[in-house]
Structures are given as C-alpha cells and as structure tokens.
Amino acid sequence: MRLSVLDLVPVRTDQSTSDALAATTHLAQTADRLGYTRYWLAEHHNMPAVAATSPPVLIAHLAAQTSQLRLGSGGVMLPNHAPLAVAEQFALLEAAHPGRIDLGIGRAPGSDPVTSMALRGAAGRDDRDIEAFPDYLDDVVALMSARGVRVPIPNQRYILKATPLATSEPMLWLLGSSMYSAHLAAAKGLPYVFAHHFSGQGTAEALAVYRSEFRPSDLASEPLTFLTVNAVVAETSAEARALMLPNLQMMARLRTGQPLGALDLVEDAEAASLSPQEQRIVDAGLRRAVVGSPSEAAEQMRALAEEFGVDEVMVNPVASARRGTDPASSPGRVKTLELLAKELF
C-alpha cells in the first residue's frame, strides 16, 4: 500500500504560526525519510487552528527541505484565485522541482463569506465563478502546458502561457466531497481524490460514479483515485484516542456553529464538557478515523483500502500534544507516520 500525507499545518494553543511551520517541516522530512508517496498542503483562511493559507508558498518551502516526496496542494480552492495566477505558481514550482509537483484543485471557498470577499479583492467574484469552475479548470490545464492558450483578439495571434517554455507539467487532481466532483472528474478524465476525512459520507458512491463514467484523456488513461482519512497512531489505543480528542472536539464546535480557537492540548480536551450533539459528532468522527495501536491502525488501513478499492491512502495526522511539549514539534503526528510506515511498508 502507498501512503501519503495531508497537512493543514494545525496550530495548537501552545504554538505560534512559526512553531506550527517548524513542526510541519519536520513532519514532511519524516514522511520523506520513511518513503511516503506525496505530501499535500490544504488551503484554509482565517481559522485560528489552521496555518495552511497558501499551498504554493508551503510547497516551495517543503520541496526545498525534502528530496523524494511529491509535494502538492490538497487543494487550491480555485474560486478564490484567477486561473492564470494558479497556473503561473505551479508551473514555476514544477520548473524548480520537476516531477515532484501535484496540483490538487477544489471548488469550495475554504473560508467564510467575509474572508472570501476580502481574499478575492475589490473587484470581487460571485456565484458565476462557481458555475464557471469547469472552464477555469480547463484554463489552468492549458495555461500550464507548453502550447499555452490562444486568446481571440482580432487580427492578432496572441498566446497566453503560465511560463515561457514548460518541459513538464504538474500532475493535476480534482478534489471533492460530493457527487458533483465525481461526475466532473470522470467527464474530464482527471485523477480524483475524495475527501473521506472531511465527511465520511458518500465515499463509495462517489468513487463508483467516477470509475463508471470515466472518459480517458491526455491527463489520465484510466481512473486514478485515492482517498483521505484522519489518523492517530500511538503505542496504545488509549493514547491514540487521547491525542485525537482535541481535533474531534474542534470539528464538533465547527459543525455546531461555535466560535473556534486554536487546537486544544490533550489535557484541556479531556477536561471539556460536551453537549449531547457535540458528543455524537465526536463519536462519528472517531468511527471513521484510523485510530489505535500500530497493529490496530494497520488493520484499519488495509480494510479501508480494500473497502474502497484503492492502493493509496492519504493520511491526515491530527494528533495534538500534551502540556509541556516543545511548541516547535508535533511528536504525536510524527509518531503516527513512523508507526504506520513500520507496519505497512
């Protein structure tokens, strides 16, 4: 089984943004050393517990700190950006690190409406940009290619390119957590990733639709997919559950509309009092995650891969830390990658 990593660059209550980035750098280097396939960075904005605001900046930083990993976005939220800007960023990343760059693209804003408006600038963008998402996707692909895009200007042959002379292109993936993305990825012949870690609902249906409707393209000759899962692995099942509790409680607060803060330390999460609704969300998140001792987690990973017919799983290591941990480190996240690799590689 191939294993990869999804990283939101979580920020704990004992960390600054610099601390969180230092911990992420060490985590990526750990994944590189252990033989993980790819390492993707998410795009979220104005969230106290998430420092991953700019995937291309993070990718450039981590690509320079690693040697084997494929670095990518999981993903760039295309409605927030002009297609040319995305194409230029990833064409440069591919030129600097040939054969190591993935461009995962999503349709969600990755933020609240106020932040989205600020992000998109004074001119603003509206629902038409969501409707035009398939066309924008095509634009990014064409702009990153060596041929570029011909702009229809009367009496002029105007070619628009993301970079002057591309010799290779990033591998493009479509990300999604709904049937819309499955249909679109199949229609365009794109590799596809389902965000199982986010909702855990409809995964089998989305992958079945993608595989059954897939049309071969220059980007993929056959269906190519994997899925994501939240994971914490520790020496004991009890410790793994304790390290996962802060993330589960944060998701419960998010889904019940409560104010969000940085990711709690384990001791604070253990002392928290939850409403019945929050407890149900925590329990549901625990059921769909990979969590436990090394042997338990390996069994869960194999079962997940078999259930959904994939030979690669992308792990989102969501372990928090206990009080007194070095703020520039994330030992629970590192241990998750190490123990999984030991069992599965």
C-alpha positions as semicolon CSV with decimal commas, in nm:
position;residue;x (nm);y (nm);z (nm)
1;M;0,000;0,000;0,000
2;R;0,119;0,351;-0,081
3;L;0,075;0,607;0,194
4;S;0,069;0,984;0,156
5;V;0,015;1,278;0,391
6;L;-0,236;1,563;0,405
7;D;-0,131;1,857;0,624
8;L;-0,341;2,155;0,731
9;V;-0,050;2,288;0,942
10;P;-0,250;2,275;1,266
11;V;-0,184;2,537;1,533
12;R;-0,217;2,427;1,897
13;T;-0,289;2,660;2,188
14;D;0,079;2,640;2,285
15;Q;0,206;2,732;1,938
16;S;0,272;3,037;1,723
17;T;0,248;3,020;1,344
18;S;0,628;2,986;1,333
19;D;0,611;2,692;1,573
20;A;0,345;2,522;1,361
21;L;0,553;2,567;1,045
22;A;0,862;2,426;1,216
23;A;0,660;2,121;1,322
24;T;0,524;2,077;0,970
25;T;0,874;2,098;0,821
26;H;0,991;1,819;1,049
27;L;0,680;1,614;0,968
28;A;0,744;1,646;0,593
29;Q;1,105;1,545;0,639
30;T;0,987;1,243;0,837
31;A;0,750;1,144;0,556
32;D;1,032;1,189;0,304
33;R;1,267;0,970;0,507
34;L;1,010;0,694;0,557
35;G;0,910;0,662;0,192
36;Y;0,566;0,824;0,181
37;T;0,449;0,898;-0,174
38;R;0,318;1,254;-0,159
39;Y;0,267;1,537;0,088
40;W;-0,020;1,777;0,026
41;L;-0,098;2,111;0,189
42;A;-0,453;2,242;0,227
43;E;-0,592;2,590;0,171
44;H;-0,795;2,739;0,456
45;H;-0,830;3,102;0,559
46;N;-0,887;3,297;0,882
47;M;-0,905;2,987;1,101
48;P;-0,724;3,002;1,439
49;A;-0,623;2,635;1,426
50;V;-0,503;2,621;1,064
51;A;-0,188;2,789;0,929
52;A;-0,213;2,643;0,576
53;T;-0,335;2,954;0,393
54;S;-0,115;2,941;0,083
55;P;-0,034;2,597;-0,062
56;P;0,218;2,718;-0,324
57;V;0,425;2,901;-0,062
58;L;0,425;2,598;0,165
59;I;0,504;2,363;-0,124
60;A;0,805;2,574;-0,226
61;H;0,933;2,572;0,133
62;L;0,889;2,197;0,187
63;A;1,016;2,096;-0,156
64;A;1,343;2,267;-0,068
65;Q;1,358;2,076;0,261
66;T;1,290;1,728;0,115
67;S;1,424;1,518;-0,172
68;Q;1,182;1,238;-0,271
69;L;0,827;1,337;-0,182
70;R;0,578;1,463;-0,436
71;L;0,460;1,797;-0,295
72;G;0,115;1,925;-0,377
73;S;-0,198;2,115;-0,287
74;G;-0,487;1,946;-0,118
75;G;-0,606;2,168;-0,254
76;V;-0,600;2,509;-0,415
77;M;-0,954;2,647;-0,393
78;L;-0,987;2,772;-0,749
79;P;-1,284;3,012;-0,698
80;N;-1,051;3,219;-0,477
81;H;-0,792;3,273;-0,749
82;A;-0,751;3,372;-1,112
83;P;-0,668;3,061;-1,319
84;L;-0,359;3,231;-1,462
85;A;-0,221;3,304;-1,114
86;V;-0,262;2,938;-1,012
87;A;-0,109;2,818;-1,339
88;E;0,191;3,051;-1,302
89;Q;0,257;2,943;-0,942
90;F;0,250;2,572;-1,015
91;A;0,435;2,599;-1,346
92;L;0,721;2,764;-1,155
93;L;0,709;2,500;-0,881
94;E;0,727;2,226;-1,144
95;A;1,019;2,400;-1,317
96;A;1,206;2,422;-0,986
97;H;1,124;2,064;-0,880
98;P;1,048;1,864;-1,198
99;G;0,838;1,555;-1,148
100;R;0,761;1,631;-0,784
101;I;0,464;1,868;-0,801
102;D;0,093;1,786;-0,774
103;L;-0,180;2,043;-0,827
104;G;-0,494;1,940;-0,642
105;I;-0,786;2,173;-0,715
106;G;-1,108;2,215;-0,522
107;R;-1,430;2,412;-0,569
108;A;-1,508;2,511;-0,209
109;P;-1,403;2,855;-0,080
110;G;-1,211;2,723;0,220
111;S;-1,330;3,013;0,430
112;D;-1,630;3,212;0,548
113;P;-1,808;3,461;0,315
114;V;-1,639;3,769;0,467
115;T;-1,292;3,621;0,426
116;S;-1,376;3,506;0,074
117;M;-1,474;3,859;-0,023
118;A;-1,152;4,001;0,121
119;L;-0,946;3,733;-0,050
120;R;-1,093;3,793;-0,392
121;G;-1,021;4,166;-0,390
122;A;-1,206;4,487;-0,462
123;A;-1,350;4,368;-0,792
124;G;-1,498;4,069;-0,613
125;R;-1,622;3,745;-0,760
126;D;-1,965;3,588;-0,741
127;D;-2,161;3,271;-0,799
128;R;-2,083;3,288;-1,169
129;D;-1,729;3,190;-1,081
130;I;-1,859;2,874;-0,917
131;E;-2,066;2,800;-1,227
132;A;-1,760;2,860;-1,446
133;F;-1,544;2,624;-1,239
134;P;-1,519;2,356;-1,515
135;D;-1,400;2,618;-1,764
136;Y;-1,148;2,759;-1,515
137;L;-1,017;2,407;-1,463
138;D;-0,960;2,374;-1,837
139;D;-0,786;2,713;-1,841
140;V;-0,538;2,608;-1,572
141;V;-0,450;2,290;-1,761
142;A;-0,399;2,472;-2,090
143;L;-0,204;2,762;-1,940
144;M;0,048;2,527;-1,775
145;S;0,111;2,341;-2,100
146;A;0,390;2,423;-2,343
147;R;0,136;2,532;-2,606
148;G;-0,047;2,781;-2,383
149;V;-0,385;2,931;-2,470
150;R;-0,474;3,130;-2,779
151;V;-0,665;3,446;-2,685
152;P;-0,921;3,550;-2,951
153;I;-0,802;3,901;-3,039
154;P;-0,894;4,030;-3,387
155;N;-0,607;4,040;-3,636
156;Q;-0,357;3,913;-3,380
157;R;-0,219;3,576;-3,278
158;Y;-0,196;3,619;-2,901
159;I;-0,073;3,320;-2,696
160;L;-0,102;3,327;-2,317
161;K;0,127;3,098;-2,115
162;A;0,189;3,041;-1,746
163;T;0,564;3,004;-1,811
164;P;0,776;3,069;-2,122
165;L;0,884;2,714;-2,202
166;A;0,742;2,432;-1,993
167;T;0,921;2,098;-2,030
168;S;0,699;1,918;-1,780
169;E;0,369;1,989;-1,608
170;P;0,239;1,933;-1,255
171;M;0,009;1,636;-1,212
172;L;-0,346;1,770;-1,185
173;W;-0,600;1,618;-0,944
174;L;-0,961;1,716;-0,882
175;L;-1,063;1,713;-0,517
176;G;-1,415;1,680;-0,387
177;S;-1,656;1,565;-0,120
178;S;-1,970;1,544;-0,333
179;M;-2,113;1,373;-0,640
180;Y;-2,055;1,691;-0,844
181;S;-1,679;1,646;-0,829
182;A;-1,704;1,275;-0,913
183;H;-1,908;1,346;-1,228
184;L;-1,678;1,632;-1,333
185;A;-1,353;1,439;-1,278
186;A;-1,489;1,148;-1,482
187;A;-1,611;1,372;-1,765
188;K;-1,276;1,549;-1,793
189;G;-1,063;1,238;-1,746
190;L;-0,889;1,372;-1,437
191;P;-0,734;1,189;-1,142
192;Y;-0,974;1,225;-0,849
193;V;-0,946;1,234;-0,468
194;F;-1,245;1,204;-0,237
195;A;-1,225;1,389;0,097
196;H;-1,325;1,094;0,312
197;H;-1,155;1,257;0,612
198;F;-1,392;1,551;0,596
199;S;-1,736;1,393;0,584
200;G;-1,705;1,018;0,554
201;Q;-2,037;1,021;0,370
202;G;-2,092;0,908;0,013
203;T;-1,737;0,788;-0,046
204;A;-1,829;0,458;-0,210
205;E;-2,097;0,616;-0,427
206;A;-1,867;0,895;-0,548
207;L;-1,584;0,657;-0,636
208;A;-1,824;0,421;-0,815
209;V;-1,964;0,705;-1,026
210;Y;-1,614;0,830;-1,108
211;R;-1,496;0,487;-1,219
212;S;-1,809;0,403;-1,420
213;E;-1,828;0,738;-1,604
214;F;-1,455;0,795;-1,659
215;R;-1,350;0,911;-2,004
216;P;-0,979;0,868;-2,089
217;S;-0,788;1,190;-2,153
218;D;-0,435;1,317;-2,206
219;L;-0,413;1,359;-1,828
220;A;-0,520;1,005;-1,733
221;S;-0,583;0,698;-1,948
222;E;-0,782;0,520;-1,677
223;P;-0,947;0,609;-1,344
224;L;-0,690;0,714;-1,086
225;T;-0,800;0,779;-0,733
226;F;-0,729;0,752;-0,364
227;L;-0,895;0,887;-0,051
228;T;-0,805;1,075;0,265
229;V;-0,854;0,972;0,627
230;N;-0,788;1,129;0,968
231;A;-0,542;0,920;1,166
232;V;-0,363;0,897;1,500
233;V;-0,143;0,601;1,586
234;A;0,029;0,559;1,922
235;E;0,183;0,278;2,124
236;T;-0,156;0,214;2,287
237;S;-0,512;0,258;2,167
238;A;-0,594;0,472;2,471
239;E;-0,313;0,717;2,396
240;A;-0,414;0,740;2,029
241;R;-0,771;0,827;2,126
242;A;-0,649;1,088;2,375
243;L;-0,428;1,255;2,113
244;M;-0,718;1,261;1,863
245;L;-0,973;1,409;2,106
246;P;-0,878;1,778;2,054
247;N;-0,930;1,752;1,677
248;L;-1,264;1,574;1,718
249;Q;-1,386;1,840;1,960
250;M;-1,276;2,116;1,726
251;M;-1,481;1,960;1,445
252;A;-1,779;1,935;1,681
253;R;-1,753;2,307;1,757
254;L;-1,723;2,387;1,386
255;R;-2,032;2,186;1,294
256;T;-2,243;2,328;1,574
257;G;-2,159;2,688;1,484
258;Q;-1,948;2,771;1,788
259;P;-1,651;3,010;1,793
260;L;-1,327;2,837;1,701
261;G;-0,988;2,867;1,865
262;A;-0,651;2,703;1,831
263;L;-0,629;2,326;1,870
264;D;-0,656;2,229;2,238
265;L;-0,389;2,036;2,423
266;V;-0,490;1,685;2,531
267;E;-0,540;1,773;2,897
268;D;-0,778;2,059;2,810
269;A;-0,979;1,840;2,573
270;E;-1,009;1,568;2,837
271;A;-1,148;1,822;3,083
272;A;-1,402;1,969;2,838
273;S;-1,776;1,922;2,885
274;L;-1,966;1,836;2,565
275;S;-2,331;1,866;2,475
276;P;-2,508;1,550;2,351
277;Q;-2,492;1,684;1,993
278;E;-2,119;1,753;2,020
279;Q;-2,059;1,407;2,165
280;R;-2,239;1,246;1,873
281;I;-2,015;1,435;1,628
282;V;-1,705;1,330;1,822
283;D;-1,818;0,965;1,823
284;A;-1,892;0,972;1,449
285;G;-1,551;1,122;1,373
286;L;-1,382;0,856;1,581
287;R;-1,563;0,577;1,395
288;R;-1,448;0,691;1,051
289;A;-1,088;0,765;1,152
290;V;-0,787;0,537;1,170
291;V;-0,701;0,538;1,540
292;G;-0,530;0,289;1,767
293;S;-0,213;0,094;1,830
294;P;0,016;0,014;1,536
295;S;-0,141;-0,327;1,467
296;E;-0,496;-0,191;1,504
297;A;-0,425;0,104;1,276
298;A;-0,262;-0,115;1,011
299;E;-0,566;-0,343;1,009
300;Q;-0,797;-0,043;0,975
301;M;-0,591;0,096;0,687
302;R;-0,596;-0,233;0,498
303;A;-0,971;-0,264;0,550
304;L;-1,026;0,093;0,427
305;A;-0,818;0,039;0,114
306;E;-0,998;-0,288;0,039
307;E;-1,345;-0,142;0,101
308;F;-1,293;0,142;-0,145
309;G;-1,065;-0,036;-0,391
310;V;-0,764;0,195;-0,365
311;D;-0,394;0,118;-0,339
312;E;-0,302;0,455;-0,189
313;V;-0,439;0,626;0,121
314;M;-0,362;0,984;0,223
315;V;-0,332;1,021;0,599
316;N;-0,422;1,344;0,778
317;P;-0,228;1,303;1,106
318;V;-0,441;1,502;1,350
319;A;-0,273;1,424;1,684
320;S;-0,249;1,712;1,928
321;A;0,006;1,715;2,211
322;R;0,027;1,709;2,587
323;R;0,121;2,006;2,802
324;G;0,497;2,060;2,817
325;T;0,564;1,950;2,458
326;D;0,818;2,158;2,265
327;P;0,595;2,406;2,073
328;A;0,804;2,369;1,758
329;S;0,736;1,996;1,746
330;S;0,441;1,761;1,693
331;P;0,555;1,425;1,833
332;G;0,213;1,262;1,802
333;R;0,192;1,341;1,433
334;V;0,547;1,221;1,370
335;K;0,480;0,900;1,565
336;T;0,167;0,837;1,358
337;L;0,371;0,840;1,036
338;E;0,652;0,632;1,183
339;L;0,428;0,360;1,326
340;L;0,215;0,332;1,013
341;A;0,525;0,303;0,794
342;K;0,672;0,035;1,017
343;E;0,354;-0,173;0,989
344;L;0,266;-0,115;0,622
345;F;0,589;-0,061;0,428
